[in-house]
Structures are given as structure tokens and as C-alpha cells.
Amino acid sequence: MSKVSVIIPVYNTEKYLVKCLESVCQQTLKDIEIICVNDCSPDNSLQILQEYAEKDSRIKIIDFKENKGVSAARNAGIQEARGEFLGFVDSDDFIDLNFYEKLYQKAAESGADVAKGKIKIHSDPPNIEKDVFYDINDDIKINKAYFYYSFTSAIYKTDFIKSNNIHFPDGLSYFEDPYFSIFAGFYYNKVELVHNVYYHYVDCEVSLSKKFSSDVFKSIEKIYTSLNQVNVDKKHYIIVYDFLLNFLHPFIFNKEFSIEMNKKAADLFSSMILNCKYKEDAIQYFFYKRQKDQNKLEKKKRFMELKNNFSVKDR
């Protein structure tokens, strides 16, 4: 049994794939299996995978003959995985060379179900708002429910994932990341954080996050339905509820989207308000969190302005 099974869904990313594969194949933790799922890529991605598989026996290729979407690709990888832990890397991203060694060591010594590193975003131009909100590790220290996205920055016990039937939503290719993270959070007992190792997210044009789909409403509705059914405490419930509500509200009365999408978002938002288990506390927390996020953003902006001013003076 390998220590970590690394699952890489691949679709039309030949420009970035070599860097991704190099970062995984050169891991300081050698006892890994690398499961690459080619989702019927129209470019040379499959050829690149085959070239790497010839050089590295740890690489297994699952080759879809028709495009099924990223959720199906990751689920196929989970089903194939035989490692003690599961890790996920998107094929346009890359990781520190000691990423899985650090995470595995932390998980093994602590007995955690999940060990999570940090994320660095590579975007051009830099996106201050994204930089502020993406690092959720400090919040996760307070409550594991805050681990509602950036699932690729962690490893998960394979038995825990499979025994609880945690998977990505079939047929949905948007908001599937929070779906997985939130469902995992319903069930794991312990998450450990590793602060000196990074997953590198590349904010590029081909990223699925650039392609908004109404799938987001289906995913949110599925998560919310399950949230009302699972046995989580009040604080956990409100944190996840707030995340879903906050993601929804910018789509209401937003002219960038169709009237139909605006209506779907508004209807779901209203339904979530009406059917919330802890309505008064949840709404109060919603406004508190927005103020807290705004304060963090302003602080980050001031820091970036000072940093840029010093950079100019140094020249």
C-alpha cells in the first residue's frame, strides 16, 4: 500500500501539465501512486501523460473515451486509489516538492483524518481580495467547519473517505470543490494544519473556476439539504450556512447573469432563509462575518500599498 494516492484530473492543460507532473513525480515522499484521469482531452495531454508513465511506474492512467467532467474524473481516481491517504492536484497547478512528505508526517504522528497545508495563488494581475479570503487555516484552528474550500491543499484518509461515501457531485462541474470539502467536514474527527508547505494554485484562463455555471445552485441546494439532515452542532451548521448564503447573494439582481439565473439565486436564497434551523443566530453571524471580511480586506490593501511604496523607493 502506498502512503498517498495522488489524483490528477486532466483536461486540455498541455501548457501546464509538465510542470504539474514534475512537481508530483519529484516529491520527497517517494511512496506514492499517481492516478491521472484523462477526461477525453482534445490537446496533447494524453501523450504527455503516456510519456511520463513510461518513465515512472507509479503513474496510472485512466483514459475516458468521452468527456465526463472533473467530478467524474476525481471520483474515478478515488475508486482506483489504494493508498493510505488521498491527495488531489489539478493539472494546471503544482505543489512544493516536500508537500506530501510534510502532510503525511503530520497525519501519521497525530492520527488525524485530514492534514492540510497552505495555498499560494499565482495570478496576474494580483488579486488582493482573493489573497485575503483564500487562506482559511487560521479559521480552521477555531472550528473545522471553516474548511469549506481549497480541498487540494490537504490529504485525507482513504478509508475515511470511502467508508463515508464522500465523493464529488456526479454531473456537476462547478462548486464541486466546496461540496467535497463540506461533506468531508461533516464526518472527520480531526484535521491537522501544516503551515510551511504550499499547494500552488495557478489562476489561468482554462481554470474551471472561470466558467460559471448554474450547477452552482444545484450543488448549494444539495449541500444545504444535507446540512439539515446530518448531525452537526449549531456552530458548525451556522458556519457552513453562512458560507453558502454569502456565495449566493452576489448573483441576485446581478446584470452580468441572466434573469433566469438571478431568479434561481433569489429563490434559493429565500428558501435558505426561511428554512434555517437557527435563523436569528445565523443572520446575525452573516452580518458579523461580512464586516470582519471587509476589515481584513482593508488591512490587506493598506499592507499592499505600503509594500508597493517601499518597492518603488528601493528602485
Short mmCIF file of C-alpha atoms in Angstrom, two decimals:
data_model
loop_
_atom_site.label_atom_id
_atom_site.label_comp_id
_atom_site.label_asym_id
_atom_site.label_seq_id
_atom_site.Cartn_x
_atom_site.Cartn_y
_atom_site.Cartn_z
CA MET A 1 0.00 0.00 0.00
CA SER A 2 1.33 3.43 -0.97
CA LYS A 3 1.31 6.18 1.63
CA VAL A 4 -0.53 8.67 -0.61
CA SER A 5 -2.60 8.25 -3.77
CA VAL A 6 -2.39 11.47 -5.80
CA ILE A 7 -5.36 12.02 -8.11
CA ILE A 8 -4.89 14.36 -11.08
CA PRO A 9 -7.89 15.07 -13.36
CA VAL A 10 -6.63 16.20 -16.76
CA TYR A 11 -8.48 18.13 -19.42
CA ASN A 12 -6.91 20.36 -22.08
CA THR A 13 -3.99 21.58 -19.95
CA GLU A 14 -0.94 20.67 -22.02
CA LYS A 15 0.53 24.14 -21.37
CA TYR A 16 0.75 23.46 -17.61
CA LEU A 17 0.77 19.67 -17.34
CA VAL A 18 4.52 19.10 -17.44
CA LYS A 19 5.13 21.46 -14.52
CA CYS A 20 2.31 19.79 -12.59
CA LEU A 21 3.64 16.27 -13.20
CA GLU A 22 7.22 17.26 -12.39
CA SER A 23 6.13 18.65 -9.03
CA VAL A 24 4.32 15.40 -8.19
CA CYS A 25 6.87 12.93 -9.57
CA GLN A 26 9.73 14.70 -7.78
CA GLN A 27 8.08 14.56 -4.35
CA THR A 28 10.45 13.82 -1.47
CA LEU A 29 7.88 11.27 -0.33
CA LYS A 30 8.58 8.53 -2.88
CA ASP A 31 5.99 6.00 -1.72
CA ILE A 32 3.06 7.44 -3.66
CA GLU A 33 0.85 6.33 -6.51
CA ILE A 34 -0.11 8.89 -9.15
CA ILE A 35 -3.52 8.41 -10.75
CA CYS A 36 -4.02 10.61 -13.82
CA VAL A 37 -7.54 10.70 -15.27
CA ASN A 38 -7.60 11.99 -18.85
CA ASP A 39 -11.10 13.38 -19.41
CA CYS A 40 -11.00 12.97 -23.21
CA SER A 41 -8.64 15.93 -23.68
CA PRO A 42 -8.61 17.34 -27.24
CA ASP A 43 -4.98 18.54 -26.96
CA ASN A 44 -1.74 16.62 -26.35
CA SER A 45 -2.38 15.98 -22.65
CA LEU A 46 -2.78 12.21 -23.07
CA GLN A 47 0.50 11.97 -24.98
CA ILE A 48 2.29 13.86 -22.19
CA LEU A 49 0.78 11.50 -19.59
CA GLN A 50 1.89 8.46 -21.57
CA GLU A 51 5.44 9.79 -21.88
CA TYR A 52 5.63 10.29 -18.12
CA ALA A 53 4.07 6.88 -17.40
CA GLU A 54 6.82 5.22 -19.44
CA LYS A 55 9.43 6.86 -17.21
CA ASP A 56 7.66 6.48 -13.85
CA SER A 57 5.95 3.21 -12.93
CA ARG A 58 3.98 4.93 -10.15
CA ILE A 59 1.81 6.66 -12.76
CA LYS A 60 -1.51 5.04 -13.66
CA ILE A 61 -3.63 6.47 -16.47
CA ILE A 62 -7.40 6.27 -16.62
CA ASP A 63 -8.42 7.35 -20.12
CA PHE A 64 -12.05 8.41 -20.53
CA LYS A 65 -13.31 7.89 -24.08
CA GLU A 66 -15.86 10.65 -23.63
CA ASN A 67 -15.78 13.86 -21.62
CA LYS A 68 -17.45 13.28 -18.24
CA GLY A 69 -16.37 16.33 -16.25
CA VAL A 70 -13.98 16.93 -13.38
CA SER A 71 -16.22 15.39 -10.71
CA ALA A 72 -16.42 12.07 -12.55
CA ALA A 73 -12.65 12.16 -13.14
CA ARG A 74 -11.87 12.65 -9.45
CA ASN A 75 -14.42 10.03 -8.41
CA ALA A 76 -12.81 7.51 -10.78
CA GLY A 77 -9.47 8.30 -9.14
CA ILE A 78 -10.91 7.76 -5.66
CA GLN A 79 -12.33 4.40 -6.70
CA GLU A 80 -8.95 3.32 -8.13
CA ALA A 81 -6.87 4.61 -5.19
CA ARG A 82 -5.10 2.09 -2.96
CA GLY A 83 -3.01 4.47 -0.87
CA GLU A 84 -3.34 5.11 2.84
CA PHE A 85 -4.24 8.75 2.14
CA LEU A 86 -5.75 10.61 -0.81
CA GLY A 87 -4.38 13.81 -2.33
CA PHE A 88 -5.67 15.88 -5.25
CA VAL A 89 -3.79 18.11 -7.68
CA ASP A 90 -5.41 19.93 -10.60
CA SER A 91 -3.40 19.60 -13.79
CA ASP A 92 -2.79 23.34 -14.20
CA ASP A 93 -1.44 23.68 -10.64
CA PHE A 94 1.71 22.44 -8.88
CA ILE A 95 2.95 21.66 -5.36
CA ASP A 96 6.04 22.09 -3.19
CA LEU A 97 8.40 19.14 -3.60
CA ASN A 98 8.01 18.22 0.08
CA PHE A 99 4.24 18.78 0.09
CA TYR A 100 3.11 15.20 0.66
CA GLU A 101 6.01 14.31 2.94
CA LYS A 102 5.10 17.13 5.33
CA LEU A 103 1.38 16.37 5.26
CA TYR A 104 1.85 12.63 5.67
CA GLN A 105 4.24 13.10 8.61
CA LYS A 106 1.75 15.35 10.38
CA ALA A 107 -1.16 12.98 9.76
CA ALA A 108 0.81 9.90 10.83
CA GLU A 109 2.13 11.41 14.07
CA SER A 110 -1.19 12.96 15.09
CA GLY A 111 -3.63 10.28 13.94
CA ALA A 112 -5.63 12.91 12.04
CA ASP A 113 -8.17 12.04 9.37
CA VAL A 114 -7.05 15.12 7.41
CA ALA A 115 -3.78 17.08 7.21
CA LYS A 116 -3.91 20.46 5.45
CA GLY A 117 -1.18 22.73 4.10
CA LYS A 118 -1.48 26.26 2.73
CA ILE A 119 -2.18 27.76 -0.69
CA LYS A 120 -0.29 30.28 -2.78
CA ILE A 121 -2.12 31.93 -5.66
CA HIS A 122 -0.29 32.77 -8.86
CA SER A 123 -2.46 35.37 -10.60
CA ASP A 124 -1.68 38.23 -12.96
CA PRO A 125 -2.51 40.90 -12.01
CA PRO A 126 -2.52 40.07 -8.26
CA ASN A 127 -6.00 39.75 -6.80
CA ILE A 128 -5.97 41.23 -3.29
CA GLU A 129 -9.49 40.09 -2.40
CA LYS A 130 -8.71 36.50 -3.35
CA ASP A 131 -5.46 36.57 -1.39
CA VAL A 132 -7.32 37.76 1.69
CA PHE A 133 -10.09 35.21 1.68
CA TYR A 134 -8.27 32.16 0.38
CA ASP A 135 -6.14 31.34 3.43
CA ILE A 136 -8.63 29.80 5.85
CA ASN A 137 -6.16 27.97 8.11
CA ASP A 138 -6.46 30.46 10.96
CA ASP A 139 -10.23 29.99 10.95
CA ILE A 140 -9.92 26.20 10.80
CA LYS A 141 -7.95 26.35 14.06
CA ILE A 142 -11.12 27.71 15.63
CA ASN A 143 -13.57 25.31 14.01
CA LYS A 144 -13.12 22.58 11.38
CA ALA A 145 -16.32 23.77 9.66
CA TYR A 146 -14.33 26.63 8.12
CA PHE A 147 -12.60 24.10 5.88
CA TYR A 148 -15.18 24.64 3.15
CA TYR A 149 -12.88 25.05 0.13
CA SER A 150 -9.27 24.62 -1.05
CA PHE A 151 -9.61 20.83 -0.65
CA THR A 152 -6.50 20.26 -2.82
CA SER A 153 -4.31 21.66 -0.02
CA ALA A 154 -4.93 18.56 2.11
CA ILE A 155 -4.66 14.78 2.28
CA TYR A 156 -7.49 12.57 3.54
CA LYS A 157 -7.52 9.06 5.00
CA THR A 158 -8.70 6.83 2.18
CA ASP A 159 -10.71 4.52 4.44
CA PHE A 160 -12.49 7.53 5.94
CA ILE A 161 -13.43 8.90 2.50
CA LYS A 162 -14.61 5.57 1.11
CA SER A 163 -16.43 4.31 4.21
CA ASN A 164 -18.48 7.53 4.40
CA ASN A 165 -19.09 7.56 0.63
CA ILE A 166 -17.63 11.06 0.30
CA HIS A 167 -17.36 11.97 -3.36
CA PHE A 168 -17.74 14.78 -5.86
CA PRO A 169 -21.26 15.52 -7.18
CA ASP A 170 -21.86 13.49 -10.33
CA GLY A 171 -22.71 15.54 -13.39
CA LEU A 172 -21.80 18.86 -11.75
CA SER A 173 -18.63 20.71 -12.66
CA TYR A 174 -18.99 23.92 -10.65
CA PHE A 175 -18.86 24.34 -6.87
CA GLU A 176 -17.87 20.68 -6.67
CA ASP A 177 -14.81 21.61 -4.60
CA PRO A 178 -16.76 23.05 -1.63
CA TYR A 179 -19.19 20.14 -1.98
CA PHE A 180 -16.38 17.68 -1.25
CA SER A 181 -14.77 19.80 1.48
CA ILE A 182 -18.03 20.41 3.33
CA PHE A 183 -19.17 16.78 3.17
CA ALA A 184 -15.77 15.62 4.46
CA GLY A 185 -16.12 18.13 7.30
CA PHE A 186 -19.40 16.56 8.36
CA TYR A 187 -17.61 13.32 9.20
CA TYR A 188 -13.92 13.65 10.07
CA ASN A 189 -12.94 13.94 13.71
CA LYS A 190 -9.59 15.65 13.46
CA VAL A 191 -7.84 17.96 10.99
CA GLU A 192 -4.20 19.00 11.47
CA LEU A 193 -2.62 22.07 9.87
CA VAL A 194 0.87 22.35 8.37
CA HIS A 195 1.92 25.95 7.89
CA ASN A 196 5.20 25.70 5.98
CA VAL A 197 4.21 23.78 2.86
CA TYR A 198 2.23 25.01 -0.13
CA TYR A 199 -0.14 24.00 -2.88
CA HIS A 200 0.28 26.44 -5.78
CA TYR A 201 -2.96 27.45 -7.45
CA VAL A 202 -2.48 28.89 -10.94
CA ASP A 203 -5.20 31.39 -11.81
CA CYS A 204 -5.29 30.82 -15.57
CA GLU A 205 -7.85 31.15 -18.35
CA VAL A 206 -8.57 27.44 -18.64
CA SER A 207 -9.43 27.03 -14.96
CA LEU A 208 -12.95 25.68 -14.45
CA SER A 209 -13.48 28.41 -11.87
CA LYS A 210 -13.60 30.88 -14.79
CA LYS A 211 -16.61 29.14 -16.33
CA PHE A 212 -19.61 29.95 -14.18
CA SER A 213 -22.49 27.51 -14.48
CA SER A 214 -25.91 27.20 -12.92
CA ASP A 215 -24.52 23.95 -11.48
CA VAL A 216 -23.56 26.11 -8.52
CA PHE A 217 -27.21 26.35 -7.45
CA LYS A 218 -27.67 22.57 -7.68
CA SER A 219 -24.55 21.99 -5.59
CA ILE A 220 -25.54 24.54 -2.94
CA GLU A 221 -29.04 23.07 -2.72
CA LYS A 222 -27.62 19.55 -2.25
CA ILE A 223 -25.23 20.74 0.44
CA TYR A 224 -27.95 22.69 2.24
CA THR A 225 -30.34 19.73 2.17
CA SER A 226 -27.66 17.51 3.70
CA LEU A 227 -26.71 20.20 6.23
CA ASN A 228 -30.27 20.00 7.61
CA GLN A 229 -30.02 16.20 7.85
CA VAL A 230 -26.57 15.46 9.28
CA ASN A 231 -25.73 15.52 12.97
CA VAL A 232 -23.51 18.60 13.38
CA ASP A 233 -23.53 21.13 16.22
CA LYS A 234 -25.07 24.58 15.98
CA LYS A 235 -21.78 26.40 15.37
CA HIS A 236 -20.77 24.04 12.56
CA TYR A 237 -24.20 24.45 10.97
CA ILE A 238 -24.07 28.25 11.04
CA ILE A 239 -20.53 28.44 9.60
CA VAL A 240 -21.42 26.28 6.59
CA TYR A 241 -24.79 28.00 6.19
CA ASP A 242 -23.09 31.41 6.16
CA PHE A 243 -20.60 30.29 3.51
CA LEU A 244 -23.39 29.10 1.21
CA LEU A 245 -25.50 32.20 1.76
CA ASN A 246 -22.54 34.51 1.15
CA PHE A 247 -21.74 32.74 -2.12
CA LEU A 248 -25.32 33.06 -3.32
CA HIS A 249 -26.22 36.66 -2.63
CA PRO A 250 -23.94 38.34 -5.26
CA PHE A 251 -25.90 36.56 -8.01
CA ILE A 252 -29.17 38.23 -7.03
CA PHE A 253 -30.06 41.26 -9.20
CA ASN A 254 -26.67 40.90 -10.92
CA LYS A 255 -26.87 42.15 -14.53
CA GLU A 256 -23.86 40.04 -15.51
CA PHE A 257 -26.11 37.00 -15.39
CA SER A 258 -29.45 36.17 -16.97
CA ILE A 259 -32.77 36.96 -15.35
CA GLU A 260 -33.32 33.21 -15.01
CA MET A 261 -30.09 32.82 -13.01
CA ASN A 262 -30.97 35.84 -10.87
CA LYS A 263 -34.33 34.24 -10.09
CA LYS A 264 -32.79 30.85 -9.25
CA ALA A 265 -30.35 32.51 -6.87
CA ALA A 266 -33.07 34.63 -5.24
CA ASP A 267 -35.44 31.68 -4.82
CA LEU A 268 -32.75 29.51 -3.25
CA PHE A 269 -31.58 32.37 -1.02
CA SER A 270 -35.15 32.93 0.21
CA SER A 271 -35.69 29.23 0.81
CA MET A 272 -32.50 29.01 2.85
CA ILE A 273 -33.53 31.99 4.97
CA LEU A 274 -37.00 30.58 5.64
CA ASN A 275 -35.87 27.05 6.45
CA CYS A 276 -32.77 27.77 8.51
CA LYS A 277 -32.63 25.83 11.80
CA TYR A 278 -31.05 28.73 13.68
CA LYS A 279 -32.41 31.71 11.78
CA GLU A 280 -31.77 34.55 14.23
CA ASP A 281 -28.24 33.48 15.18
CA ALA A 282 -27.34 32.64 11.57
CA ILE A 283 -28.41 36.02 10.18
CA GLN A 284 -26.60 37.83 12.98
CA TYR A 285 -23.45 35.86 12.18
CA PHE A 286 -23.86 36.61 8.45
CA PHE A 287 -23.59 40.37 9.02
CA TYR A 288 -20.78 39.97 11.59
CA LYS A 289 -18.73 37.88 9.14
CA ARG A 290 -19.17 40.35 6.27
CA GLN A 291 -17.85 43.16 8.47
CA LYS A 292 -14.92 41.01 9.58
CA ASP A 293 -14.07 40.13 5.97
CA GLN A 294 -14.25 43.79 4.96
CA ASN A 295 -11.86 44.75 7.77
CA LYS A 296 -9.41 42.05 6.64
CA LEU A 297 -9.61 43.31 3.07
CA GLU A 298 -8.92 46.91 4.07
CA LYS A 299 -5.97 45.81 6.19
CA LYS A 300 -4.57 43.78 3.29
CA LYS A 301 -4.97 46.70 0.88
CA ARG A 302 -3.09 49.04 3.22
CA PHE A 303 -0.29 46.50 3.58
CA MET A 304 0.00 46.06 -0.20
CA GLU A 305 0.08 49.83 -0.72
CA LEU A 306 2.90 50.20 1.81
CA LYS A 307 4.78 47.30 0.25
CA ASN A 308 4.46 48.79 -3.23
CA ASN A 309 5.61 52.21 -1.99
CA PHE A 310 8.72 50.72 -0.43
CA SER A 311 9.43 48.76 -3.61
CA VAL A 312 9.29 51.95 -5.67
CA LYS A 313 11.64 53.77 -3.25
CA ASP A 314 14.14 50.90 -3.36
CA ARG A 315 14.49 51.31 -7.11
#
